[in-house]
Every structure is written in C-alpha cells, then in structure tokens.
mmCIF file of C-alpha atoms and ligand atoms in Angstrom:
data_model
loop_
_atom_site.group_PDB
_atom_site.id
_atom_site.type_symbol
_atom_site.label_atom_id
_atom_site.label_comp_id
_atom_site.label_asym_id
_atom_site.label_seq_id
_atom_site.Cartn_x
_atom_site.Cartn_y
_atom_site.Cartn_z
ATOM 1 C CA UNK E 1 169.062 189.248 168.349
ATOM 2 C CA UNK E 2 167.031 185.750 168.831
ATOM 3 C CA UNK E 3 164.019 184.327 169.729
ATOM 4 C CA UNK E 4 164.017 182.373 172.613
ATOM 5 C CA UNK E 5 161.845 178.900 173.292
ATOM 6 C CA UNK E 6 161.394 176.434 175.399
ATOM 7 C CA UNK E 7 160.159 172.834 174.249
ATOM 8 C CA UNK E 8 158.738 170.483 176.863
ATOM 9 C CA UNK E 9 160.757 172.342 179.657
ATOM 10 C CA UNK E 10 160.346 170.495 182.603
ATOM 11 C CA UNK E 11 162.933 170.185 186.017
ATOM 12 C CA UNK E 12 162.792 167.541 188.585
ATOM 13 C CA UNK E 13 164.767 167.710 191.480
ATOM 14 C CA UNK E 14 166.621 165.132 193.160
ATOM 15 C CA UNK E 15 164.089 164.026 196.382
ATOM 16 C CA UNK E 16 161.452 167.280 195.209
ATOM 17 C CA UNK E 17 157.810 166.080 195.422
ATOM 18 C CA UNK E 18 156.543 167.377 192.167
ATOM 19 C CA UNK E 19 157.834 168.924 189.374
ATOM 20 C CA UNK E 20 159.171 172.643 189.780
ATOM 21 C CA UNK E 21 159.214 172.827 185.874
ATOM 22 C CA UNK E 22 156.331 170.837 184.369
ATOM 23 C CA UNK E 23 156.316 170.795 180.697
ATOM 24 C CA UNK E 24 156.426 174.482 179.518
ATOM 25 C CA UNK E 25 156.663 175.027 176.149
ATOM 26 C CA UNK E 26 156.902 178.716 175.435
ATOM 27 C CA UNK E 27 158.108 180.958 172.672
ATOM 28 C CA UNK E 28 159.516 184.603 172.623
ATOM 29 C CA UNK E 29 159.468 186.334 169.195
ATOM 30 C CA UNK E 30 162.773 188.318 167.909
ATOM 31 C CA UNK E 31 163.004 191.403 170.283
ATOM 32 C CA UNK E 32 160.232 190.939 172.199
ATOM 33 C CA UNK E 33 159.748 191.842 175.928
ATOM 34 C CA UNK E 34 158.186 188.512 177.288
ATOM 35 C CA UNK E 35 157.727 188.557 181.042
ATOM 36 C CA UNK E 36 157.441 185.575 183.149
ATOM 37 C CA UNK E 37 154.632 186.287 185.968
ATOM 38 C CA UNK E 38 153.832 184.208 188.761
ATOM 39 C CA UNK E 39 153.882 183.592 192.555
ATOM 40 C CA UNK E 40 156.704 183.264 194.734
ATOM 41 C CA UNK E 41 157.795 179.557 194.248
ATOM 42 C CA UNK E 42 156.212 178.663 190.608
ATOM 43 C CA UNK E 43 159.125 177.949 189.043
ATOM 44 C CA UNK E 44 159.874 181.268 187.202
ATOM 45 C CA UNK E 45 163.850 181.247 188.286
ATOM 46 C CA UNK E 46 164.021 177.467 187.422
ATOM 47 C CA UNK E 47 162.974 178.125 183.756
ATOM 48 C CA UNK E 48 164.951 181.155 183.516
ATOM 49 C CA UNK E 49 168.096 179.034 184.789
ATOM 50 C CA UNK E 50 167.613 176.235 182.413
ATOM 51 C CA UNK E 51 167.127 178.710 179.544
ATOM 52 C CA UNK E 52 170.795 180.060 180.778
ATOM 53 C CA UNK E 53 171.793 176.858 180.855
ATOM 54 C CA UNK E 54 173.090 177.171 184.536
ATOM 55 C CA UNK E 55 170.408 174.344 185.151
ATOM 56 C CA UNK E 56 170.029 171.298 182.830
ATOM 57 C CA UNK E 57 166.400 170.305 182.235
ATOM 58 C CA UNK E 58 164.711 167.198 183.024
ATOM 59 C CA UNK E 59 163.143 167.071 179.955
ATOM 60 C CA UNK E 60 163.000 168.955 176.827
ATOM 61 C CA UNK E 61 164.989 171.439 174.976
ATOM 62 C CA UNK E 62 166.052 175.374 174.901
ATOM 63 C CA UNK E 63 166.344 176.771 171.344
ATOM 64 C CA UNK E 64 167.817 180.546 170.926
ATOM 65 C CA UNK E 65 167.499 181.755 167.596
ATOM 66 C CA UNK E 66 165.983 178.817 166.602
ATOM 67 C CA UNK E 67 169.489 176.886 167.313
ATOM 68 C CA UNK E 68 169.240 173.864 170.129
ATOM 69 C CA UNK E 69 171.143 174.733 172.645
ATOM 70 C CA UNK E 70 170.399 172.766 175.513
ATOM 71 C CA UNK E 71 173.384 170.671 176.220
ATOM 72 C CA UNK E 72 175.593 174.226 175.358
ATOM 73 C CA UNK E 73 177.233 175.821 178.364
ATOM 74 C CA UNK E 74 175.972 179.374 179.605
ATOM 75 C CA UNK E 75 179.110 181.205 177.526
ATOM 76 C CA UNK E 76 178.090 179.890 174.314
ATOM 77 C CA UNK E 77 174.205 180.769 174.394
ATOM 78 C CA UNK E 78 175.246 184.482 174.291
ATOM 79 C CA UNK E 79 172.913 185.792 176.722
ATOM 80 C CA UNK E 80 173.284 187.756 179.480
ATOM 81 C CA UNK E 81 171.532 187.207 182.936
ATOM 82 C CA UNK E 82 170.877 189.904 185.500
ATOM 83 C CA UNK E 83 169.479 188.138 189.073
ATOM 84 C CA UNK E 84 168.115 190.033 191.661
ATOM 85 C CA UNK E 85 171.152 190.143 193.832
ATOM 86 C CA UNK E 86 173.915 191.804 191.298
ATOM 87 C CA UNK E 87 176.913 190.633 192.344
ATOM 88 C CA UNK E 88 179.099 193.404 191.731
ATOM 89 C CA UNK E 89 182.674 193.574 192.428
ATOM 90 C CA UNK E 90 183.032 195.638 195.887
ATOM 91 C CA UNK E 91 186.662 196.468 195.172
ATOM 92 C CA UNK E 92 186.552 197.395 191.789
ATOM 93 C CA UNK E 93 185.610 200.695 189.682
ATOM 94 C CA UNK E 94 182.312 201.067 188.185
ATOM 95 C CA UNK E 95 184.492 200.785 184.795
ATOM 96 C CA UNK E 96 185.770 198.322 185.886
ATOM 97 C CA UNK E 97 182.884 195.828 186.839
ATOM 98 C CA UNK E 98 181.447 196.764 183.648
ATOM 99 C CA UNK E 99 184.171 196.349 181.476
ATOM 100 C CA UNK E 100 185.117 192.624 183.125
ATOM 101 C CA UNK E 101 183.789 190.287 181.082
ATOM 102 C CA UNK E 102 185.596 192.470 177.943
ATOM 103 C CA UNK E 103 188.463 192.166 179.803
ATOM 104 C CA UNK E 104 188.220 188.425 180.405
ATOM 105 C CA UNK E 105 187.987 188.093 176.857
ATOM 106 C CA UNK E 106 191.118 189.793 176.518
ATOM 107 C CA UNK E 107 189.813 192.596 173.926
ATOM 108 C CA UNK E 108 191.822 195.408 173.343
ATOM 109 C CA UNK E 109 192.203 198.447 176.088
ATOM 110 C CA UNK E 110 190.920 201.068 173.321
ATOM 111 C CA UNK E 111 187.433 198.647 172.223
ATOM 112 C CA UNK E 112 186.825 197.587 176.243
ATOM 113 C CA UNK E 113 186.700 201.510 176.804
ATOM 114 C CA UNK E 114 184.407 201.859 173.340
ATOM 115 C CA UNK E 115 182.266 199.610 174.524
ATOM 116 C CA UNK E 116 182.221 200.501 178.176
ATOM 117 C CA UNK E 117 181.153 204.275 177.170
ATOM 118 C CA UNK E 118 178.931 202.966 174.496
ATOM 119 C CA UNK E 119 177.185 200.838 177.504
ATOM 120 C CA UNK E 120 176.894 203.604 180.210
ATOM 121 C CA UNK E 121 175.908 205.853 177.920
ATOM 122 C CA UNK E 122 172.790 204.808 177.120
ATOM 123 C CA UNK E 123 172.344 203.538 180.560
ATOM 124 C CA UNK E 124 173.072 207.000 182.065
ATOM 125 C CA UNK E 125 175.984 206.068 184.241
ATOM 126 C CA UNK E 126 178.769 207.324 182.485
ATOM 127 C CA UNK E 127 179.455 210.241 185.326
ATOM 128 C CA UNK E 128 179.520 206.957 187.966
ATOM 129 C CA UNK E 129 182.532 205.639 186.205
ATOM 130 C CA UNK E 130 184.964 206.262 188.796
ATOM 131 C CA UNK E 131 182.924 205.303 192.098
ATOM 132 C CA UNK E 132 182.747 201.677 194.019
ATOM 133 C CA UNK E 133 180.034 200.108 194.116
ATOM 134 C CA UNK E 134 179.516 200.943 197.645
ATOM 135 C CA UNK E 135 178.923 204.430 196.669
ATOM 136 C CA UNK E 136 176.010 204.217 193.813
ATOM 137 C CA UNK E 137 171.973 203.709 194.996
ATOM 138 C CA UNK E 138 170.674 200.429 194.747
ATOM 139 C CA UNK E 139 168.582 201.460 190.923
ATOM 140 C CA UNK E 140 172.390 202.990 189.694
ATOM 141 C CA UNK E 141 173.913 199.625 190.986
ATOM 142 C CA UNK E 142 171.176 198.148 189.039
ATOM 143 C CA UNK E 143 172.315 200.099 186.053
ATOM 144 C CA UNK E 144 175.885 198.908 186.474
ATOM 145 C CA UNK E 145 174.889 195.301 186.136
ATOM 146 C CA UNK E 146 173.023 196.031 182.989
ATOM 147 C CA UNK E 147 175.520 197.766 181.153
ATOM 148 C CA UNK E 148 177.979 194.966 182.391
ATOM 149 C CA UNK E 149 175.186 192.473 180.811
ATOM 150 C CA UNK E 150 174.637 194.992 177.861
ATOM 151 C CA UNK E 151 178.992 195.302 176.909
ATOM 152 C CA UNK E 152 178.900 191.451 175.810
ATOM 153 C CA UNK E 153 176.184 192.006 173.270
ATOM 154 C CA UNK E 154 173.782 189.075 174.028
ATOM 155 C CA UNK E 155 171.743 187.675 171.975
ATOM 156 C CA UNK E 156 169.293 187.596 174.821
ATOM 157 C CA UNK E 157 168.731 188.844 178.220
ATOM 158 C CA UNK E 158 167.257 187.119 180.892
ATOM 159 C CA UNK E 159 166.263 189.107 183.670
ATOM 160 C CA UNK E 160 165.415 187.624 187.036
ATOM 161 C CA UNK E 161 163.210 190.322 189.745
ATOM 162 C CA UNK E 162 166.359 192.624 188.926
ATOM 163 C CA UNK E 163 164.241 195.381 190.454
ATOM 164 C CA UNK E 164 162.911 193.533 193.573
ATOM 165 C CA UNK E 165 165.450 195.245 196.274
ATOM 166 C CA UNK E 166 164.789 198.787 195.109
ATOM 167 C CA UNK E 167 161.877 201.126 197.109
ATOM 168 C CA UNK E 168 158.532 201.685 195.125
ATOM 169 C CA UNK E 169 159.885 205.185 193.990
ATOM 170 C CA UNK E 170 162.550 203.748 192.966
ATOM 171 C CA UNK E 171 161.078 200.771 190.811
ATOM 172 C CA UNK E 172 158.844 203.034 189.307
ATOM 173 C CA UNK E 173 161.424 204.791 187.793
ATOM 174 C CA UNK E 174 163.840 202.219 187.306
ATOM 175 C CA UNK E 175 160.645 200.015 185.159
ATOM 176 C CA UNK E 176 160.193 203.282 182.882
ATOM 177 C CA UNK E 177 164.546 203.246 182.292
ATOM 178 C CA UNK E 178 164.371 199.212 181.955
ATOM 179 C CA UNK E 179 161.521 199.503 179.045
ATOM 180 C CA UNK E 180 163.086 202.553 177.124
ATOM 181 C CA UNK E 181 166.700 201.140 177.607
ATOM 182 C CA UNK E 182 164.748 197.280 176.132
ATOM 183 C CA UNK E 183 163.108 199.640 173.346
ATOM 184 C CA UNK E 184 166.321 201.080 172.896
ATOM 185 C CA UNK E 185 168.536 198.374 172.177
ATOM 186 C CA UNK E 186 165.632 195.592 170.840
ATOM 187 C CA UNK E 187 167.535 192.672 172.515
ATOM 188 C CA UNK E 188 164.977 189.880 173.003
ATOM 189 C CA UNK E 189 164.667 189.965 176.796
ATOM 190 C CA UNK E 190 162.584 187.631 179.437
ATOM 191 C CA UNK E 191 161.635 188.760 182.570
ATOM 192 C CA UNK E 192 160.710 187.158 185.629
ATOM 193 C CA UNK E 193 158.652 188.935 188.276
ATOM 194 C CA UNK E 194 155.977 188.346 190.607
ATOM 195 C CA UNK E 195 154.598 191.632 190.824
ATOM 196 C CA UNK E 196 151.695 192.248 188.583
ATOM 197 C CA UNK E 197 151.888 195.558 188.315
ATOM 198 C CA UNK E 198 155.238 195.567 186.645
ATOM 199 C CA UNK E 199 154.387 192.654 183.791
ATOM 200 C CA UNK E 200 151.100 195.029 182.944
ATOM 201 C CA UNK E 201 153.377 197.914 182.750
ATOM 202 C CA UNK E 202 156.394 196.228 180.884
ATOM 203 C CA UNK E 203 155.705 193.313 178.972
ATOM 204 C CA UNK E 204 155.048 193.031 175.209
ATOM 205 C CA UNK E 205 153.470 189.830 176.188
ATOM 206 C CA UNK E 206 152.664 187.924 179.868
ATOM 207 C CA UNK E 207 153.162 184.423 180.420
ATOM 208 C CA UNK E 208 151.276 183.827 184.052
ATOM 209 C CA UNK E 209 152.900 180.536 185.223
ATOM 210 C CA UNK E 210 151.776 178.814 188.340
ATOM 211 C CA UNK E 211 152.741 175.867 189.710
ATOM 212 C CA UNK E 212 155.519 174.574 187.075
ATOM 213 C CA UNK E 213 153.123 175.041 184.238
ATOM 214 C CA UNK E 214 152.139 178.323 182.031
ATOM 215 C CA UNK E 215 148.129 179.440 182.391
ATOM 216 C CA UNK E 216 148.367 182.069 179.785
ATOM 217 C CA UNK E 217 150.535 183.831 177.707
ATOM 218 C CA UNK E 218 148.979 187.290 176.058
ATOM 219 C CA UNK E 219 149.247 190.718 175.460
ATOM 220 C CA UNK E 220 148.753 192.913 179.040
ATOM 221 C CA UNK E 221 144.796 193.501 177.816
ATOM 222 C CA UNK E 222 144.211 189.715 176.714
ATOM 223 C CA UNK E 223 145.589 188.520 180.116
ATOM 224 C CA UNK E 224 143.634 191.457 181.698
ATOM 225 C CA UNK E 225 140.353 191.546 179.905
ATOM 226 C CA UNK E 226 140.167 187.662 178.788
ATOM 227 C CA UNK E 227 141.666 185.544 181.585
ATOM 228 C CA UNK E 228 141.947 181.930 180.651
ATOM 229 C CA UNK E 229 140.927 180.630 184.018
ATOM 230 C CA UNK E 230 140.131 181.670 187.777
ATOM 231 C CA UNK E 231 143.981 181.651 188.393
ATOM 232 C CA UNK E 232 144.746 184.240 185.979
ATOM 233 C CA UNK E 233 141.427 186.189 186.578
ATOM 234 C CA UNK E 234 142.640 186.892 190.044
ATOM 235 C CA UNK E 235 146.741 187.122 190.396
ATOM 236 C CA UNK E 236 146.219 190.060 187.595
ATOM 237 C CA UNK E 237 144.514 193.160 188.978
ATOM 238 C CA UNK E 238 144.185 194.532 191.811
ATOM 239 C CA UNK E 239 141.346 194.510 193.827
ATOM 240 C CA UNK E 240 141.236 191.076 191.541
ATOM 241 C CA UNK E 241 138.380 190.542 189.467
ATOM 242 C CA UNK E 242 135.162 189.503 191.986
ATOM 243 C CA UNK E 243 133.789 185.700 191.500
ATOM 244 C CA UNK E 244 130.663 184.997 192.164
ATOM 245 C CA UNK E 245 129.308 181.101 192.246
ATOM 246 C CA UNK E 246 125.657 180.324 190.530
ATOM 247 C CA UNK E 247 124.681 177.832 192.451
ATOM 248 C CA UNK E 248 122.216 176.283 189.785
ATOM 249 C CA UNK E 249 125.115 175.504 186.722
ATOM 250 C CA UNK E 250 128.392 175.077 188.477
ATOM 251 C CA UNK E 251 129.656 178.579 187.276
ATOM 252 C CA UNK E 252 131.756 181.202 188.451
ATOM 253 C CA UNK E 253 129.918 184.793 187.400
ATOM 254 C CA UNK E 254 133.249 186.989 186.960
ATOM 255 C CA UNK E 255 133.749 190.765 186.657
ATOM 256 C CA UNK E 256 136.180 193.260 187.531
ATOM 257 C CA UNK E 257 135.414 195.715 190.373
ATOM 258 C CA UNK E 258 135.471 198.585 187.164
ATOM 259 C CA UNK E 259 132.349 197.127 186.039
ATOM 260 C CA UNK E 260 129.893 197.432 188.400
ATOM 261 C CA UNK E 261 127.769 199.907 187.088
ATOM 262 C CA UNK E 262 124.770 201.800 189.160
ATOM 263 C CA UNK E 263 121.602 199.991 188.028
ATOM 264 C CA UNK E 264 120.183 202.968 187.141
ATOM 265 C CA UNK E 265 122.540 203.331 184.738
ATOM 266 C CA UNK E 266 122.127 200.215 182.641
ATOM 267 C CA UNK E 267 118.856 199.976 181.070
ATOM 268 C CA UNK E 268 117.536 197.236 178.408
ATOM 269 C CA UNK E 269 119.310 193.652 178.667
ATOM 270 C CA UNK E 270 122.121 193.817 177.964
ATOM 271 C CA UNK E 271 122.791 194.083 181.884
ATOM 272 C CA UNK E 272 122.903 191.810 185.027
ATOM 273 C CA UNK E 273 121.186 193.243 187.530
ATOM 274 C CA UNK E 274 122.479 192.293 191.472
ATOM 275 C CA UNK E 275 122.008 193.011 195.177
ATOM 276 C CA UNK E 276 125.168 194.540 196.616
ATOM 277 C CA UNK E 277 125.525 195.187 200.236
ATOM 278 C CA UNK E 278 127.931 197.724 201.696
ATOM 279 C CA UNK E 279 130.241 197.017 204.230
ATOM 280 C CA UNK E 280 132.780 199.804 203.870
ATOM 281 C CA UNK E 281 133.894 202.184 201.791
ATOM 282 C CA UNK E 282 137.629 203.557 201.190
ATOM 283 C CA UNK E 283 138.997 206.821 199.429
ATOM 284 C CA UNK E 284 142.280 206.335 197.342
ATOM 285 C CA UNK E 285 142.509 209.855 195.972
ATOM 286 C CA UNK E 286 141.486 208.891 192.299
ATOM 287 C CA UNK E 287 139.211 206.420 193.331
ATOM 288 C CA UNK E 288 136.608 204.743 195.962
ATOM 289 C CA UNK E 289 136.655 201.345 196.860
ATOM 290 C CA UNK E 290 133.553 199.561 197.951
ATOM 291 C CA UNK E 291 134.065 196.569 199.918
ATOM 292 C CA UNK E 292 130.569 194.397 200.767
ATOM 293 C CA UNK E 293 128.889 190.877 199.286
ATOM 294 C CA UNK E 294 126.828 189.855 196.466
ATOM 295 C CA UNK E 295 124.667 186.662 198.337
ATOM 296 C CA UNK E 296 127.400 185.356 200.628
ATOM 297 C CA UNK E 297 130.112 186.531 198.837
ATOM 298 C CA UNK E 298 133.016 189.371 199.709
ATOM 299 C CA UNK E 299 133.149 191.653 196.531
ATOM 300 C CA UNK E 300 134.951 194.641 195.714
ATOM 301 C CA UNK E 301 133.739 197.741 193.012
ATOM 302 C CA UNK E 302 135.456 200.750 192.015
ATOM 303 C CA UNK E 303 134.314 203.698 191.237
ATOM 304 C CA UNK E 304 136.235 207.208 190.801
ATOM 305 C CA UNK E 305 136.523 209.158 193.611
ATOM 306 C CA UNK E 306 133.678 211.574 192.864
ATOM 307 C CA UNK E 307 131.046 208.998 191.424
ATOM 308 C CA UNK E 308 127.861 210.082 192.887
ATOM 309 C CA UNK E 309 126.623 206.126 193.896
ATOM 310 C CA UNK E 310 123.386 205.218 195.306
ATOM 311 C CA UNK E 311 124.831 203.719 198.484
ATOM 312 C CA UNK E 312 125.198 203.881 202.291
ATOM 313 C CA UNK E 313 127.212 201.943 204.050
ATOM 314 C CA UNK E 314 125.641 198.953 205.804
ATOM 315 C CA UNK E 315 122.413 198.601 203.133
ATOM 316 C CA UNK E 316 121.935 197.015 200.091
ATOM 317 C CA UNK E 317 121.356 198.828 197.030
ATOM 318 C CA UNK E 318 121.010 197.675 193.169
ATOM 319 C CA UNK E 319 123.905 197.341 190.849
ATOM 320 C CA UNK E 320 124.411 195.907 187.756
ATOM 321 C CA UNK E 321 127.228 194.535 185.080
ATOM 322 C CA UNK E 322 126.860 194.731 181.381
ATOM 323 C CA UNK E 323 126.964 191.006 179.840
ATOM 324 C CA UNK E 324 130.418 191.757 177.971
ATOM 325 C CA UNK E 325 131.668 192.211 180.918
ATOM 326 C CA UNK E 326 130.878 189.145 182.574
ATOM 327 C CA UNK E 327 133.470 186.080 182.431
ATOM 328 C CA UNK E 328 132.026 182.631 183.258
ATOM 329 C CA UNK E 329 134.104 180.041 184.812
ATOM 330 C CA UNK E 330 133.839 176.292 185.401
ATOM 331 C CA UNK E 331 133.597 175.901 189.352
ATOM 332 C CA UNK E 332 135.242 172.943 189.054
ATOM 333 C CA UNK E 333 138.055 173.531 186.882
ATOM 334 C CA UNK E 334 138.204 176.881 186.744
ATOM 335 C CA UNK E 335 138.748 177.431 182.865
ATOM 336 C CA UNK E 336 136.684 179.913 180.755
ATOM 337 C CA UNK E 337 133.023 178.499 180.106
ATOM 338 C CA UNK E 338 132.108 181.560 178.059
ATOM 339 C CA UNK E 339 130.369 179.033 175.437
ATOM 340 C CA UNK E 340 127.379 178.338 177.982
ATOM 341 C CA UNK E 341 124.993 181.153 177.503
ATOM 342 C CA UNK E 342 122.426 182.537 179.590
ATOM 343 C CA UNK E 343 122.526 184.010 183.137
ATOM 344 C CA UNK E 344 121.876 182.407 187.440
HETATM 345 N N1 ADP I 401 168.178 173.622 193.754
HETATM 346 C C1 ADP I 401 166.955 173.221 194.111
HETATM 347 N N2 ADP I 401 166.772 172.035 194.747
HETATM 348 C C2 ADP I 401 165.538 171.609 195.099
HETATM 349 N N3 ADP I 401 164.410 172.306 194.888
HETATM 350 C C3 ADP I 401 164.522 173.493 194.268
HETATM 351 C C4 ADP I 401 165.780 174.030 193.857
HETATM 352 N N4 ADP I 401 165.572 175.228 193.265
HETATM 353 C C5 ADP I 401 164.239 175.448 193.303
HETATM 354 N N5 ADP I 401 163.597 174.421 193.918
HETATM 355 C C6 ADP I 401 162.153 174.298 194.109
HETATM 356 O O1 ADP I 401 161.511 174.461 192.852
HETATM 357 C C7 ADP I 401 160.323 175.216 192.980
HETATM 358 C C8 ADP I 401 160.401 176.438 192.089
HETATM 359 O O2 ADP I 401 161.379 177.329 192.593
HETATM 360 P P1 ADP I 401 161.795 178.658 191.836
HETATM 361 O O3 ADP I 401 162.076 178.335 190.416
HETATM 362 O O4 ADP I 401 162.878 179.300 192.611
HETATM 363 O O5 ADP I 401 160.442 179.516 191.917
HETATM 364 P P2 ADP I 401 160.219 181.098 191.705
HETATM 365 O O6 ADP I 401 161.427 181.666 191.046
HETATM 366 O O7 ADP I 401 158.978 181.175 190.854
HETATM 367 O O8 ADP I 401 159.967 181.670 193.067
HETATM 368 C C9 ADP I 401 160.180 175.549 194.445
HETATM 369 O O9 ADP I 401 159.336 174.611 195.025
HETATM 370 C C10 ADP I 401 161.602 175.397 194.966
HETATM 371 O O10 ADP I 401 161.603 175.062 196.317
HETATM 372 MG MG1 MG I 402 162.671 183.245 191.678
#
C-alpha cells in the first residue's frame, strides 16, 4: 500500500492553448478511496496518466509512498490502471487475460494459478474462468480487468470512468462491488469520474477539479454541505444548489432545493423569509420537485412526495430558509463569503 501525491502537477501540450494540468498539488492518504470529479475535458485523465507515468508532466513531481517517482517508467511505480475501455484479449481465456501480466513475469504455473483464483475469487468471477471475453457482460468484463489489475499487487490503483460503458442498473451494482472489493483489499485507489452521483456514493474523499486546477477536495458532506465556491456548489447535487444574486452587496444567496422550508414553518429569526413563484411542479415517486423563481431567478425546491405545501401552480406563495443553511458567495469570484454577515 502507498499514498499517492502530486506536487505542482501541471501538463502543457505541444500547440494546446492553456494548460490541461495547471498546478495540482494533491495528496491521497494510505488506502484511501480519493476520487477525481470533474467535467468532461478538466483534465482528470491527464493527471491520472502522469501519476501512471504514461504521461510526463510539465512541471512538478509524482510521489507514491512518499518515493519520487516521476522520471520512473509505468512498471516500476507498481500500480495498476483500469481505463474505461478494458482492453481485454479477444482470443484468450478469462484465465488467461487475467493471469498475463503473471505470466509475462514468468512466475511459476502453480503461483500464476494461486494468484489467479485468489483474484477472481474475491472478484466473483471464478465460474467465468473458461469463457472469452466475448461471452461475459460488460460489468463481468469489468471484473476481469480488475482482477487482471488486482494479480500484480499494486501499490496503487488508478481507475479511469472504468464504469462509464455499463447501463445505470448495471453501474449501480457494479459501484456497490467496486467499494466492497476497495474495502476489501485497502489498496490506495484514485478514481476519475464525472458523474457526481458516483464520487458521493464512493469516495472517502472528492477532489472537484475544473479546468486543470482542483476547487475542493473533502469528505462527500464537506463538498456537499460546505462548497468552496459557485463551481462546486453546483456540479455536486442534483437539482444543484439554487443561487440567488443580492443585488445591494455583490452576493450570491445559496441554498439547496432541501431547504426551502414552508414559511409557516420557520418562526423567530433564525429564517429568511422569500417570495417563490410556481411554475411547475413534478412527482418523482419519493419526492416533488418545484420548479419557479425567486425575483428573476429560475429556482428549484424539494420536498417529499407527500409534503402538504402551501402552493398552486402559477402563484406566489411564502417560503423561507433557515440562516445555516444559507451559503454566501462572492458574485464576482465566486468563493465562499460566509464572513460577511447579515442578509439582502
Ligand atoms: N494528447 C493530447 N494532446 C493535446 N491535448 C490533449 C491531449 N490529451 C488531452 N488533451 C487536452 O487536455 C485537456 C484535458 O483532457 P483530459 O485530461 O482528457 O480531460 P478529462 O479526462 O477530464 O475529460 C482537454 O482540453 C484535452 O483536449
Ligand atoms: Mg478522461
């Protein structure tokens, strides 16, 4: 096991505008699940490929286990990367694909099969043995490349979308497996993925990168309930959290659709009392969404599905948010401005 970090990351590349890696620095702790989160295009597989070492960095340096390895070749970083396309072998056994990179190392017949059943095992593939690739589901092929990851005993695993091509079933299910199998084994592992959803539901920790840089890095509630900056406030959560601009201070009001409370619920001060006006309203079995505008702008609550609320649709009723609930951005910047007390 090792702790991954990156020091001063950054990637330029040859007649790119910008920088597609600009200056991360960013630390994993032994056996931690750290996922990488960000849009399409942020620079998530760049970092991931420099911390491989199939990319060499601009600037700065990788360190695994606290070693500096970033003029080291792939092979001797002992890691093992799964990418969203697998790349099995089409002609080969399930045993075989996993037991490849045993047998390129020339270990004995009797440890690659060890170590092969050791690897399916806990990956729950060990009846697939015999099949071609051609005949598993896209989460078993999944599996395959794991265990072929898993057989070499990183250090680390780096993980790029590895989920990405299966349904939402599937992923579901597949996320779960990923976590337990992590748990299970306590191999340091980073994660890249764009879909919020699954870095809530997986990570240890989130590091929301955008744009070649990192915004935040946090548990799933810090990232969720304490967003450093506008960004972050809206890639995480879905309907995102609702910003609304005071036009006298230069502030964004923020607050999650959750917390809209009815205002006859939320007595005394330590509640914002609003306008909201109902556009439309929409029944997701668990819950209701109501879509409308505070002043001029579109906002989103949620409610569960049998809240008895004060509205109809098309008229403005009274709703409030209670002031811990309330995040306060700079307009401008968009960072946190919780320091500046005091309300519109
Ligand atoms: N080999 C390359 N040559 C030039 N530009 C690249 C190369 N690889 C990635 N980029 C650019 O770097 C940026 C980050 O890409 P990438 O790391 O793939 O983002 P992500 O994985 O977050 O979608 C993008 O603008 C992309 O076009
Ligand atoms: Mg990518």
């Amino acid at each position: 096991m090792a702790a991954i970090e990156a020091r001063g990351i950054t990637k330029r590349f040859d007649g790119g505008g910008g920088a597609a890696v600009d200056g991360i620095d960013l630390a994993s702790t032994d056996g931690e699940f750290l996922v990488l989160l960000g849009p399409s295009g942020c620079g998530k597989t760049t970092l991931l490929r420099m911390i491989g070492g199939l990319e060499p960095p601009t600037a700065g340096d990788i360190l695994i286990g606290g070693r500096v390895v970033t003029d080291l070749p792939p092979r001797a970083r002992h890691i093992a990367m799964v990418f969203q396309s697998y790349a099995l072998y089409p002609h080969m056994t399930v045993f075989n694909n996993i037991a490849f990179p045993l047998q390129a190392a020339k270990l004995p017949k009797e440890t690659q099969k060890q170590k092969v059943g050791w690897a399916s095992g806990i990956l729950g593939i060990d009846h697939l043995l015999d099949r071609k690739p051609r005949q598993l589901s896209g989460g078993q092929r999944q599996r395959v490349a794991l265990a072929r990851a898993l057989v070499r005993e990183p250090n680390v695993f780096l993980l790029d979308e590895p989920l990405s091509n299966l349904d939402a079933q599937r992923r579901a299910s597949a996320r779960d497996e990923l976590q337990q199998f992590q748990r299970r084994v306590g191999t340091t592992t980073l994660y890249v993925t764009h879909d919020q959803v699954e870095a809530m539901g997986m990570g240890d920790r989130i590091a929301v990168m955008d744009q070649g840089r990192i915004r935040q890095v946090g548990t799933p509630l810090e990232i969720y309930d304490d967003p450093a900056d506008t960004f972050v406030a809206t890639f995480l959560g879905s309907p995102p959290m609702n910003l609304i601009p005071d036009g006298a201070s230069g502030l964004l009001f923020g607050f999650r659709p959750e917390h809209f409370v009815p205002a006859s619920d939320a007595t005394g001060d330590d509640a914002v009392r609003f306008p909201f006006h109902v556009h439309r309203t929409e029944y997701l079995g668990a819950e209701r969404l109501l879509y409308g505008a505070v002043g001029e702008t579109r906002t989103i609550a949620r409610f569960p599905a049998n809240a008895d609320l004060p509205i109809h649709v098309g008229a403005t009723s009274e709703f409030a948010v209670r002031r811990r609930d309330l995040k306060r951005f700079d307009r401008e910047t968009g960072l946190r401005r919780d320091q500046i007390r005091g309300i519109g």
